[in-house]
PDB file of C-alpha atoms and ligand atoms in Angstrom:
ATOM      1  CA  UNK A   1       0.000   0.000   0.000  1.00  0.00           C
ATOM      2  CA  UNK A   2       1.140   3.540  -0.710  1.00  0.00           C
ATOM      3  CA  UNK A   3       0.822   6.073   2.106  1.00  0.00           C
ATOM      4  CA  UNK A   4       1.465   9.669   1.012  1.00  0.00           C
ATOM      5  CA  UNK A   5       1.063  11.634   4.226  1.00  0.00           C
ATOM      6  CA  UNK A   6       2.489  15.025   3.210  1.00  0.00           C
ATOM      7  CA  UNK A   7       1.275  17.241   0.353  1.00  0.00           C
ATOM      8  CA  UNK A   8      -0.124  20.686  -0.396  1.00  0.00           C
ATOM      9  CA  UNK A   9      -3.042  22.213  -2.315  1.00  0.00           C
ATOM     10  CA  UNK A  10      -4.124  25.747  -3.265  1.00  0.00           C
ATOM     11  CA  UNK A  11      -5.475  25.993   0.290  1.00  0.00           C
ATOM     12  CA  UNK A  12      -1.835  26.826   1.127  1.00  0.00           C
ATOM     13  CA  UNK A  13       1.111  27.066  -1.297  1.00  0.00           C
ATOM     14  CA  UNK A  14       0.323  24.123  -3.582  1.00  0.00           C
ATOM     15  CA  UNK A  15      -0.711  24.730  -7.179  1.00  0.00           C
ATOM     16  CA  UNK A  16      -3.436  22.087  -7.554  1.00  0.00           C
ATOM     17  CA  UNK A  17      -6.883  22.530  -6.033  1.00  0.00           C
ATOM     18  CA  UNK A  18      -7.859  19.909  -3.439  1.00  0.00           C
ATOM     19  CA  UNK A  19      -9.960  18.182  -6.134  1.00  0.00           C
ATOM     20  CA  UNK A  20      -7.109  18.148  -8.667  1.00  0.00           C
ATOM     21  CA  UNK A  21      -4.698  16.921  -6.004  1.00  0.00           C
ATOM     22  CA  UNK A  22      -7.032  14.039  -5.126  1.00  0.00           C
ATOM     23  CA  UNK A  23      -7.405  13.069  -8.793  1.00  0.00           C
ATOM     24  CA  UNK A  24      -3.647  13.040  -9.211  1.00  0.00           C
ATOM     25  CA  UNK A  25      -3.160  10.976  -6.032  1.00  0.00           C
ATOM     26  CA  UNK A  26      -5.648   8.385  -7.334  1.00  0.00           C
ATOM     27  CA  UNK A  27      -3.904   8.401 -10.707  1.00  0.00           C
ATOM     28  CA  UNK A  28      -0.524   7.796  -9.020  1.00  0.00           C
ATOM     29  CA  UNK A  29      -1.850   4.834  -7.035  1.00  0.00           C
ATOM     30  CA  UNK A  30      -1.880   6.406  -3.574  1.00  0.00           C
ATOM     31  CA  UNK A  31      -3.996   4.298  -1.185  1.00  0.00           C
ATOM     32  CA  UNK A  32      -3.908   6.544   1.889  1.00  0.00           C
ATOM     33  CA  UNK A  33      -3.516  10.302   1.554  1.00  0.00           C
ATOM     34  CA  UNK A  34      -3.062  13.085   4.097  1.00  0.00           C
ATOM     35  CA  UNK A  35      -3.463  16.638   2.829  1.00  0.00           C
ATOM     36  CA  UNK A  36      -1.077  18.664   4.993  1.00  0.00           C
ATOM     37  CA  UNK A  37      -1.459  22.287   3.996  1.00  0.00           C
ATOM     38  CA  UNK A  38       0.618  24.847   5.900  1.00  0.00           C
ATOM     39  CA  UNK A  39      -1.200  25.822   9.114  1.00  0.00           C
ATOM     40  CA  UNK A  40      -4.698  25.069   7.809  1.00  0.00           C
ATOM     41  CA  UNK A  41      -7.041  22.092   7.484  1.00  0.00           C
ATOM     42  CA  UNK A  42      -9.579  23.867   5.271  1.00  0.00           C
ATOM     43  CA  UNK A  43      -8.910  21.616   2.253  1.00  0.00           C
ATOM     44  CA  UNK A  44      -9.752  18.379   4.066  1.00  0.00           C
ATOM     45  CA  UNK A  45     -13.579  18.521   3.811  1.00  0.00           C
ATOM     46  CA  UNK A  46     -13.288  19.413   0.113  1.00  0.00           C
ATOM     47  CA  UNK A  47     -11.192  16.302  -0.575  1.00  0.00           C
ATOM     48  CA  UNK A  48     -13.432  14.102   1.579  1.00  0.00           C
ATOM     49  CA  UNK A  49     -16.543  15.311  -0.287  1.00  0.00           C
ATOM     50  CA  UNK A  50     -14.961  14.370  -3.640  1.00  0.00           C
ATOM     51  CA  UNK A  51     -14.100  10.917  -2.289  1.00  0.00           C
ATOM     52  CA  UNK A  52     -17.642  10.418  -0.982  1.00  0.00           C
ATOM     53  CA  UNK A  53     -19.423  11.823  -4.051  1.00  0.00           C
ATOM     54  CA  UNK A  54     -17.409   9.597  -6.391  1.00  0.00           C
ATOM     55  CA  UNK A  55     -17.237   6.580  -4.046  1.00  0.00           C
ATOM     56  CA  UNK A  56     -13.446   6.423  -4.407  1.00  0.00           C
ATOM     57  CA  UNK A  57     -11.423   3.720  -2.646  1.00  0.00           C
ATOM     58  CA  UNK A  58      -8.634   6.093  -1.562  1.00  0.00           C
ATOM     59  CA  UNK A  59      -8.642   6.926   2.166  1.00  0.00           C
ATOM     60  CA  UNK A  60      -8.084  10.414   3.533  1.00  0.00           C
ATOM     61  CA  UNK A  61      -6.360  10.955   6.872  1.00  0.00           C
ATOM     62  CA  UNK A  62      -6.587  14.405   8.449  1.00  0.00           C
ATOM     63  CA  UNK A  63      -3.350  16.347   8.205  1.00  0.00           C
ATOM     64  CA  UNK A  64      -1.677  19.715   8.708  1.00  0.00           C
ATOM     65  CA  UNK A  65       1.891  21.056   8.527  1.00  0.00           C
ATOM     66  CA  UNK A  66       2.461  23.389  11.458  1.00  0.00           C
ATOM     67  CA  UNK A  67       5.213  26.033  11.355  1.00  0.00           C
ATOM     68  CA  UNK A  68       7.281  26.189  14.537  1.00  0.00           C
ATOM     69  CA  UNK A  69      10.511  27.763  15.725  1.00  0.00           C
ATOM     70  CA  UNK A  70      13.461  25.917  17.239  1.00  0.00           C
ATOM     71  CA  UNK A  71      16.892  27.514  17.705  1.00  0.00           C
ATOM     72  CA  UNK A  72      15.814  30.436  15.465  1.00  0.00           C
ATOM     73  CA  UNK A  73      14.997  28.049  12.610  1.00  0.00           C
ATOM     74  CA  UNK A  74      11.639  27.309  10.964  1.00  0.00           C
ATOM     75  CA  UNK A  75      10.873  23.682  11.809  1.00  0.00           C
ATOM     76  CA  UNK A  76       7.768  22.013  10.361  1.00  0.00           C
ATOM     77  CA  UNK A  77       5.661  19.558  12.335  1.00  0.00           C
ATOM     78  CA  UNK A  78       3.135  17.423  10.468  1.00  0.00           C
ATOM     79  CA  UNK A  79       0.026  16.484  12.435  1.00  0.00           C
ATOM     80  CA  UNK A  80      -1.777  13.314  11.350  1.00  0.00           C
ATOM     81  CA  UNK A  81      -5.069  11.591  12.122  1.00  0.00           C
ATOM     82  CA  UNK A  82      -6.476  14.175  14.538  1.00  0.00           C
ATOM     83  CA  UNK A  83      -9.899  15.799  14.979  1.00  0.00           C
ATOM     84  CA  UNK A  84      -9.759  18.905  12.797  1.00  0.00           C
ATOM     85  CA  UNK A  85     -12.763  20.334  14.662  1.00  0.00           C
ATOM     86  CA  UNK A  86     -11.118  20.118  18.074  1.00  0.00           C
ATOM     87  CA  UNK A  87     -11.443  23.626  19.609  1.00  0.00           C
ATOM     88  CA  UNK A  88      -7.779  23.761  20.687  1.00  0.00           C
ATOM     89  CA  UNK A  89      -6.626  22.945  17.135  1.00  0.00           C
ATOM     90  CA  UNK A  90      -9.003  25.491  15.602  1.00  0.00           C
ATOM     91  CA  UNK A  91      -7.761  28.187  17.957  1.00  0.00           C
ATOM     92  CA  UNK A  92      -4.116  27.276  17.339  1.00  0.00           C
ATOM     93  CA  UNK A  93      -4.467  27.427  13.553  1.00  0.00           C
ATOM     94  CA  UNK A  94      -6.440  30.698  13.727  1.00  0.00           C
ATOM     95  CA  UNK A  95      -3.457  32.202  15.535  1.00  0.00           C
ATOM     96  CA  UNK A  96      -1.052  30.756  12.940  1.00  0.00           C
ATOM     97  CA  UNK A  97      -3.105  32.549  10.251  1.00  0.00           C
ATOM     98  CA  UNK A  98      -2.652  35.863  12.041  1.00  0.00           C
ATOM     99  CA  UNK A  99       1.103  35.283  12.268  1.00  0.00           C
ATOM    100  CA  UNK A 100       1.206  34.376   8.545  1.00  0.00           C
ATOM    101  CA  UNK A 101      -0.601  37.585   7.546  1.00  0.00           C
ATOM    102  CA  UNK A 102       1.657  39.778   9.681  1.00  0.00           C
ATOM    103  CA  UNK A 103       4.789  37.997   8.495  1.00  0.00           C
ATOM    104  CA  UNK A 104       3.756  38.305   4.814  1.00  0.00           C
ATOM    105  CA  UNK A 105       3.281  42.062   5.285  1.00  0.00           C
ATOM    106  CA  UNK A 106       6.696  42.347   6.915  1.00  0.00           C
ATOM    107  CA  UNK A 107       8.353  40.274   4.154  1.00  0.00           C
ATOM    108  CA  UNK A 108       6.645  42.599   1.655  1.00  0.00           C
ATOM    109  CA  UNK A 109       8.081  45.715   3.341  1.00  0.00           C
ATOM    110  CA  UNK A 110      11.563  44.171   3.381  1.00  0.00           C
ATOM    111  CA  UNK A 111      11.468  43.067  -0.272  1.00  0.00           C
ATOM    112  CA  UNK A 112      10.221  46.533  -1.306  1.00  0.00           C
ATOM    113  CA  UNK A 113      13.394  48.015   0.191  1.00  0.00           C
ATOM    114  CA  UNK A 114      15.206  46.684  -2.903  1.00  0.00           C
ATOM    115  CA  UNK A 115      13.203  49.312  -4.894  1.00  0.00           C
ATOM    116  CA  UNK A 116      12.728  46.616  -7.542  1.00  0.00           C
ATOM    117  CA  UNK A 117       9.066  45.895  -6.784  1.00  0.00           C
ATOM    118  CA  UNK A 118       5.954  47.427  -5.169  1.00  0.00           C
ATOM    119  CA  UNK A 119       2.807  46.203  -3.447  1.00  0.00           C
ATOM    120  CA  UNK A 120       4.342  42.842  -2.622  1.00  0.00           C
ATOM    121  CA  UNK A 121       1.852  41.853   0.079  1.00  0.00           C
ATOM    122  CA  UNK A 122      -1.152  42.872  -2.040  1.00  0.00           C
ATOM    123  CA  UNK A 123       0.189  40.985  -5.058  1.00  0.00           C
ATOM    124  CA  UNK A 124       0.964  37.840  -3.073  1.00  0.00           C
ATOM    125  CA  UNK A 125      -2.395  38.051  -1.305  1.00  0.00           C
ATOM    126  CA  UNK A 126      -4.205  38.142  -4.655  1.00  0.00           C
ATOM    127  CA  UNK A 127      -2.352  34.972  -5.717  1.00  0.00           C
ATOM    128  CA  UNK A 128      -3.057  33.210  -2.403  1.00  0.00           C
ATOM    129  CA  UNK A 129      -6.766  34.078  -2.669  1.00  0.00           C
ATOM    130  CA  UNK A 130      -8.635  32.417   0.184  1.00  0.00           C
ATOM    131  CA  UNK A 131      -5.606  30.222   0.905  1.00  0.00           C
ATOM    132  CA  UNK A 132      -3.130  30.480   3.760  1.00  0.00           C
ATOM    133  CA  UNK A 133      -0.495  32.954   2.530  1.00  0.00           C
ATOM    134  CA  UNK A 134       3.184  31.957   2.475  1.00  0.00           C
ATOM    135  CA  UNK A 135       6.541  32.706   0.942  1.00  0.00           C
ATOM    136  CA  UNK A 136       5.573  30.612  -2.092  1.00  0.00           C
ATOM    137  CA  UNK A 137       2.932  33.221  -3.035  1.00  0.00           C
ATOM    138  CA  UNK A 138       5.425  36.045  -2.570  1.00  0.00           C
ATOM    139  CA  UNK A 139       7.847  34.142  -4.830  1.00  0.00           C
ATOM    140  CA  UNK A 140       5.133  33.758  -7.467  1.00  0.00           C
ATOM    141  CA  UNK A 141       4.385  37.485  -7.394  1.00  0.00           C
ATOM    142  CA  UNK A 142       8.101  38.212  -7.795  1.00  0.00           C
ATOM    143  CA  UNK A 143       8.166  35.920 -10.859  1.00  0.00           C
ATOM    144  CA  UNK A 144       5.006  37.575 -12.253  1.00  0.00           C
ATOM    145  CA  UNK A 145       6.668  40.982 -11.902  1.00  0.00           C
ATOM    146  CA  UNK A 146       9.854  39.788 -13.623  1.00  0.00           C
ATOM    147  CA  UNK A 147      11.977  40.303 -10.525  1.00  0.00           C
ATOM    148  CA  UNK A 148      13.211  36.682 -10.558  1.00  0.00           C
ATOM    149  CA  UNK A 149      13.085  33.887 -13.098  1.00  0.00           C
ATOM    150  CA  UNK A 150      11.746  31.098 -10.896  1.00  0.00           C
ATOM    151  CA  UNK A 151      10.815  29.971  -7.395  1.00  0.00           C
ATOM    152  CA  UNK A 152      14.318  28.731  -6.589  1.00  0.00           C
ATOM    153  CA  UNK A 153      15.808  32.102  -7.473  1.00  0.00           C
ATOM    154  CA  UNK A 154      13.199  33.981  -5.404  1.00  0.00           C
ATOM    155  CA  UNK A 155      14.228  31.985  -2.328  1.00  0.00           C
ATOM    156  CA  UNK A 156      17.940  32.010  -3.054  1.00  0.00           C
ATOM    157  CA  UNK A 157      18.126  35.760  -3.617  1.00  0.00           C
ATOM    158  CA  UNK A 158      15.411  37.194  -1.378  1.00  0.00           C
ATOM    159  CA  UNK A 159      13.319  34.859   0.784  1.00  0.00           C
ATOM    160  CA  UNK A 160      15.590  32.229   2.314  1.00  0.00           C
ATOM    161  CA  UNK A 161      17.068  32.569   5.787  1.00  0.00           C
ATOM    162  CA  UNK A 162      19.512  35.465   5.934  1.00  0.00           C
ATOM    163  CA  UNK A 163      18.317  37.140   2.690  1.00  0.00           C
ATOM    164  CA  UNK A 164      16.831  40.644   2.514  1.00  0.00           C
ATOM    165  CA  UNK A 165      13.172  39.521   2.623  1.00  0.00           C
ATOM    166  CA  UNK A 166      13.645  36.958   5.373  1.00  0.00           C
ATOM    167  CA  UNK A 167      11.751  37.567   8.586  1.00  0.00           C
ATOM    168  CA  UNK A 168      13.232  35.745  11.611  1.00  0.00           C
ATOM    169  CA  UNK A 169      11.053  32.804  12.557  1.00  0.00           C
ATOM    170  CA  UNK A 170       7.920  34.239  14.221  1.00  0.00           C
ATOM    171  CA  UNK A 171       6.462  30.820  15.032  1.00  0.00           C
ATOM    172  CA  UNK A 172       5.590  29.232  18.388  1.00  0.00           C
ATOM    173  CA  UNK A 173       7.812  26.477  19.778  1.00  0.00           C
ATOM    174  CA  UNK A 174       7.700  22.818  18.736  1.00  0.00           C
ATOM    175  CA  UNK A 175       6.154  21.680  21.996  1.00  0.00           C
ATOM    176  CA  UNK A 176       3.049  23.845  21.559  1.00  0.00           C
ATOM    177  CA  UNK A 177       2.417  22.310  18.118  1.00  0.00           C
ATOM    178  CA  UNK A 178       3.030  18.766  19.362  1.00  0.00           C
ATOM    179  CA  UNK A 179       0.737  19.400  22.338  1.00  0.00           C
ATOM    180  CA  UNK A 180      -2.151  20.695  20.241  1.00  0.00           C
ATOM    181  CA  UNK A 181      -1.859  17.746  17.817  1.00  0.00           C
ATOM    182  CA  UNK A 182      -2.030  15.400  20.820  1.00  0.00           C
ATOM    183  CA  UNK A 183      -4.962  17.289  22.340  1.00  0.00           C
ATOM    184  CA  UNK A 184      -6.806  16.771  19.063  1.00  0.00           C
ATOM    185  CA  UNK A 185      -5.979  13.040  19.194  1.00  0.00           C
ATOM    186  CA  UNK A 186      -3.288  12.854  16.499  1.00  0.00           C
ATOM    187  CA  UNK A 187       0.384  12.057  15.966  1.00  0.00           C
ATOM    188  CA  UNK A 188       3.141  14.662  15.620  1.00  0.00           C
ATOM    189  CA  UNK A 189       5.743  14.031  12.925  1.00  0.00           C
ATOM    190  CA  UNK A 190       8.986  15.927  12.312  1.00  0.00           C
ATOM    191  CA  UNK A 191       8.645  16.950   8.646  1.00  0.00           C
ATOM    192  CA  UNK A 192      11.466  16.483   6.085  1.00  0.00           C
ATOM    193  CA  UNK A 193      14.340  16.199   8.641  1.00  0.00           C
ATOM    194  CA  UNK A 194      16.889  16.397   5.801  1.00  0.00           C
ATOM    195  CA  UNK A 195      15.314  19.597   4.511  1.00  0.00           C
ATOM    196  CA  UNK A 196      16.774  21.865   7.186  1.00  0.00           C
ATOM    197  CA  UNK A 197      20.327  21.440   5.891  1.00  0.00           C
ATOM    198  CA  UNK A 198      21.634  20.629   9.363  1.00  0.00           C
ATOM    199  CA  UNK A 199      24.920  18.892  10.112  1.00  0.00           C
ATOM    200  CA  UNK A 200      24.679  15.386  11.565  1.00  0.00           C
ATOM    201  CA  UNK A 201      25.287  16.802  15.042  1.00  0.00           C
ATOM    202  CA  UNK A 202      22.500  19.385  14.703  1.00  0.00           C
ATOM    203  CA  UNK A 203      20.042  16.891  13.203  1.00  0.00           C
ATOM    204  CA  UNK A 204      20.604  14.696  16.244  1.00  0.00           C
ATOM    205  CA  UNK A 205      20.093  17.710  18.517  1.00  0.00           C
ATOM    206  CA  UNK A 206      16.814  18.493  16.717  1.00  0.00           C
ATOM    207  CA  UNK A 207      15.665  14.868  16.979  1.00  0.00           C
ATOM    208  CA  UNK A 208      16.394  14.848  20.715  1.00  0.00           C
ATOM    209  CA  UNK A 209      14.533  18.155  21.207  1.00  0.00           C
ATOM    210  CA  UNK A 210      11.575  16.883  19.172  1.00  0.00           C
ATOM    211  CA  UNK A 211      11.419  13.637  21.132  1.00  0.00           C
ATOM    212  CA  UNK A 212      11.805  15.553  24.407  1.00  0.00           C
ATOM    213  CA  UNK A 213       8.864  17.761  23.443  1.00  0.00           C
ATOM    214  CA  UNK A 214       6.719  14.638  22.994  1.00  0.00           C
ATOM    215  CA  UNK A 215       7.024  14.070  19.232  1.00  0.00           C
ATOM    216  CA  UNK A 216       5.853  10.717  17.856  1.00  0.00           C
ATOM    217  CA  UNK A 217       7.705  10.176  14.616  1.00  0.00           C
ATOM    218  CA  UNK A 218       9.804  11.522  11.811  1.00  0.00           C
ATOM    219  CA  UNK A 219       9.432  11.507   8.055  1.00  0.00           C
ATOM    220  CA  UNK A 220      11.812   8.780   6.989  1.00  0.00           C
ATOM    221  CA  UNK A 221      10.550   8.276   3.426  1.00  0.00           C
ATOM    222  CA  UNK A 222      10.246  10.938   0.739  1.00  0.00           C
ATOM    223  CA  UNK A 223      10.626  10.762  -3.029  1.00  0.00           C
ATOM    224  CA  UNK A 224      13.906  12.679  -3.139  1.00  0.00           C
ATOM    225  CA  UNK A 225      15.675  10.900  -0.283  1.00  0.00           C
ATOM    226  CA  UNK A 226      18.840   9.011  -1.266  1.00  0.00           C
ATOM    227  CA  UNK A 227      19.220   5.534   0.303  1.00  0.00           C
ATOM    228  CA  UNK A 228      21.948   6.632   2.772  1.00  0.00           C
ATOM    229  CA  UNK A 229      19.643   9.419   4.017  1.00  0.00           C
ATOM    230  CA  UNK A 230      16.818   6.914   4.480  1.00  0.00           C
ATOM    231  CA  UNK A 231      19.181   4.697   6.465  1.00  0.00           C
ATOM    232  CA  UNK A 232      20.317   7.636   8.574  1.00  0.00           C
ATOM    233  CA  UNK A 233      16.696   8.557   9.365  1.00  0.00           C
ATOM    234  CA  UNK A 234      15.770   4.946  10.123  1.00  0.00           C
ATOM    235  CA  UNK A 235      18.712   4.747  12.532  1.00  0.00           C
ATOM    236  CA  UNK A 236      17.654   7.986  14.255  1.00  0.00           C
ATOM    237  CA  UNK A 237      14.059   6.736  14.533  1.00  0.00           C
ATOM    238  CA  UNK A 238      15.240   3.483  16.110  1.00  0.00           C
ATOM    239  CA  UNK A 239      17.692   5.179  18.456  1.00  0.00           C
ATOM    240  CA  UNK A 240      15.129   7.670  19.764  1.00  0.00           C
ATOM    241  CA  UNK A 241      12.109   5.360  19.670  1.00  0.00           C
ATOM    242  CA  UNK A 242      10.263   7.323  17.002  1.00  0.00           C
ATOM    243  CA  UNK A 243       7.823   6.058  14.396  1.00  0.00           C
ATOM    244  CA  UNK A 244       8.306   6.689  10.690  1.00  0.00           C
ATOM    245  CA  UNK A 245       6.043   8.565   8.314  1.00  0.00           C
ATOM    246  CA  UNK A 246       6.161   8.791   4.525  1.00  0.00           C
ATOM    247  CA  UNK A 247       5.248  11.760   2.365  1.00  0.00           C
ATOM    248  CA  UNK A 248       6.164  13.392  -0.929  1.00  0.00           C
ATOM    249  CA  UNK A 249       5.713  17.053   0.150  1.00  0.00           C
ATOM    250  CA  UNK A 250       4.176  17.490  -3.304  1.00  0.00           C
ATOM    251  CA  UNK A 251       3.345  21.124  -4.192  1.00  0.00           C
ATOM    252  CA  UNK A 252       2.919  21.054  -7.991  1.00  0.00           C
ATOM    253  CA  UNK A 253       3.593  18.735 -10.922  1.00  0.00           C
ATOM    254  CA  UNK A 254       7.288  18.533 -11.795  1.00  0.00           C
ATOM    255  CA  UNK A 255       9.691  15.838 -12.905  1.00  0.00           C
ATOM    256  CA  UNK A 256      11.424  15.466  -9.536  1.00  0.00           C
ATOM    257  CA  UNK A 257       8.610  15.352  -6.960  1.00  0.00           C
ATOM    258  CA  UNK A 258       5.509  13.235  -7.413  1.00  0.00           C
ATOM    259  CA  UNK A 259       2.647  12.028  -5.251  1.00  0.00           C
ATOM    260  CA  UNK A 260       3.168   8.483  -4.041  1.00  0.00           C
ATOM    261  CA  UNK A 261       6.633   8.073  -5.559  1.00  0.00           C
ATOM    262  CA  UNK A 262       9.436   6.127  -3.800  1.00  0.00           C
ATOM    263  CA  UNK A 263       7.849   6.226  -0.354  1.00  0.00           C
ATOM    264  CA  UNK A 264       9.714   3.239   1.086  1.00  0.00           C
ATOM    265  CA  UNK A 265      11.508   3.075   4.433  1.00  0.00           C
ATOM    266  CA  UNK A 266      14.968   1.749   5.118  1.00  0.00           C
ATOM    267  CA  UNK A 267      14.917  -1.415   7.257  1.00  0.00           C
ATOM    268  CA  UNK A 268      13.750  -1.254  10.857  1.00  0.00           C
ATOM    269  CA  UNK A 269      11.225   1.611  10.730  1.00  0.00           C
ATOM    270  CA  UNK A 270       7.890   1.163  12.508  1.00  0.00           C
ATOM    271  CA  UNK A 271       5.327   3.146  10.502  1.00  0.00           C
ATOM    272  CA  UNK A 272       3.068   5.704  12.161  1.00  0.00           C
ATOM    273  CA  UNK A 273       0.087   3.818  10.789  1.00  0.00           C
ATOM    274  CA  UNK A 274       0.909   0.911  13.119  1.00  0.00           C
ATOM    275  CA  UNK A 275      -1.115   3.031  15.597  1.00  0.00           C
ATOM    276  CA  UNK A 276      -4.132   3.259  13.272  1.00  0.00           C
ATOM    277  CA  UNK A 277      -6.472   0.269  13.726  1.00  0.00           C
ATOM    278  CA  UNK A 278      -7.354  -0.013  10.014  1.00  0.00           C
ATOM    279  CA  UNK A 279      -3.683  -0.220   8.949  1.00  0.00           C
ATOM    280  CA  UNK A 280      -1.924  -1.624  12.018  1.00  0.00           C
ATOM    281  CA  UNK A 281      -0.677  -4.683  10.131  1.00  0.00           C
ATOM    282  CA  UNK A 282       0.394  -2.966   6.898  1.00  0.00           C
ATOM    283  CA  UNK A 283       4.170  -2.941   6.692  1.00  0.00           C
TER     284      UNK A 283
HETATM  285  P1  AMP B 301       6.506  29.419   4.529  1.00  0.00           P
HETATM  286  O1  AMP B 301       5.650  28.334   5.127  1.00  0.00           O
HETATM  287  O2  AMP B 301       5.708  30.585   4.077  1.00  0.00           O
HETATM  288  O3  AMP B 301       7.673  29.786   5.389  1.00  0.00           O
HETATM  289  O4  AMP B 301       7.117  28.817   3.218  1.00  0.00           O
HETATM  290  C1  AMP B 301       7.721  27.549   3.266  1.00  0.00           C
HETATM  291  C2  AMP B 301       7.569  26.929   1.900  1.00  0.00           C
HETATM  292  O5  AMP B 301       8.372  27.627   0.978  1.00  0.00           O
HETATM  293  C3  AMP B 301       8.010  25.486   1.817  1.00  0.00           C
HETATM  294  O6  AMP B 301       6.956  24.618   2.142  1.00  0.00           O
HETATM  295  C4  AMP B 301       8.336  25.372   0.368  1.00  0.00           C
HETATM  296  O7  AMP B 301       7.135  25.241  -0.365  1.00  0.00           O
HETATM  297  C5  AMP B 301       8.934  26.726   0.042  1.00  0.00           C
HETATM  298  N1  AMP B 301      10.390  26.813   0.198  1.00  0.00           N
HETATM  299  C6  AMP B 301      11.106  26.945   1.316  1.00  0.00           C
HETATM  300  N2  AMP B 301      12.419  27.056   1.066  1.00  0.00           N
HETATM  301  C7  AMP B 301      12.548  26.986  -0.275  1.00  0.00           C
HETATM  302  C8  AMP B 301      13.656  27.044  -1.163  1.00  0.00           C
HETATM  303  N3  AMP B 301      14.908  27.190  -0.718  1.00  0.00           N
HETATM  304  N4  AMP B 301      13.407  26.948  -2.490  1.00  0.00           N
HETATM  305  C9  AMP B 301      12.148  26.806  -2.941  1.00  0.00           C
HETATM  306  N5  AMP B 301      11.067  26.753  -2.161  1.00  0.00           N
HETATM  307  C10 AMP B 301      11.256  26.825  -0.835  1.00  0.00           C
HETATM  308 MN1   MN B 302       5.159  24.781   1.021  1.00  0.00          MN
HETATM  309 MN1   MN B 303       7.751  21.940   5.168  1.00  0.00          MN
HETATM  310 MN1   MN B 304       5.224  20.574   3.168  1.00  0.00          MN
END
């Protein structure tokens, strides 16, 4: 069975609508899907309705990718299989939305200091529409205005940590995100551990902090992970008694990231779905 438990739609910075994302997941053979938009669960009922209306066999697990701050870095925590209507979760995500709006305005002011572009927040907001605004929308506005040639360049030159448009992580700590996921009955997963570009020593430090804050598992399978990285993550999961999750972190169709692709674990990982009665025996 294929479990893709990390992906994005237009409800945050993905480019496919929840309906299009679902169709693509079905097409790619995904059996169990979690839509994990940044700091919002608003896409989940839209996907579930499509599944129900069309009597599709694919299963949807509730998901969210929560932005947190650890050691002045943005660290992402994926929440899985929780009650999206739990009042504590709703309140937490409402506050994340406020932080996102304020941060986007501040990024806009900083990028405008280059004198190369105007109305950055307004432009990005128009692209985000009803969705949760993020740096991806700001990057798209910069491309639209001819300031950069693509998303990678927007981050590299202006939006990544340390660049002119970067706002120091305004997010709450990891423990608060892990706690609210638990309050809502779910599991907290450290997203894309290899994505933070940490040294081995710092990745271990992060894993220890995450485990100490009550975290349940780490993403140990993703479509771009080389085998030695999968082995490294499996070893960390075993050493710190963490479960493994698998997810593509799909945002839009491209040749290098795809829903459901290469989501296998290195040996020894206990999957997060071992806790879910319907899938407890799926290896
Ligand atoms: P935000 O949640 O607004 O801080 O934006 C984080 C998102 O920006 C990630 O989920 C990616 O979609 C994208 N992103 C972050 N860093 C980069 C990068 N270096 N190059 C391209 N996209 C990135
Ligand atoms: Mn994103
Ligand atoms: Mn992320
Ligand atoms: Mn993501």
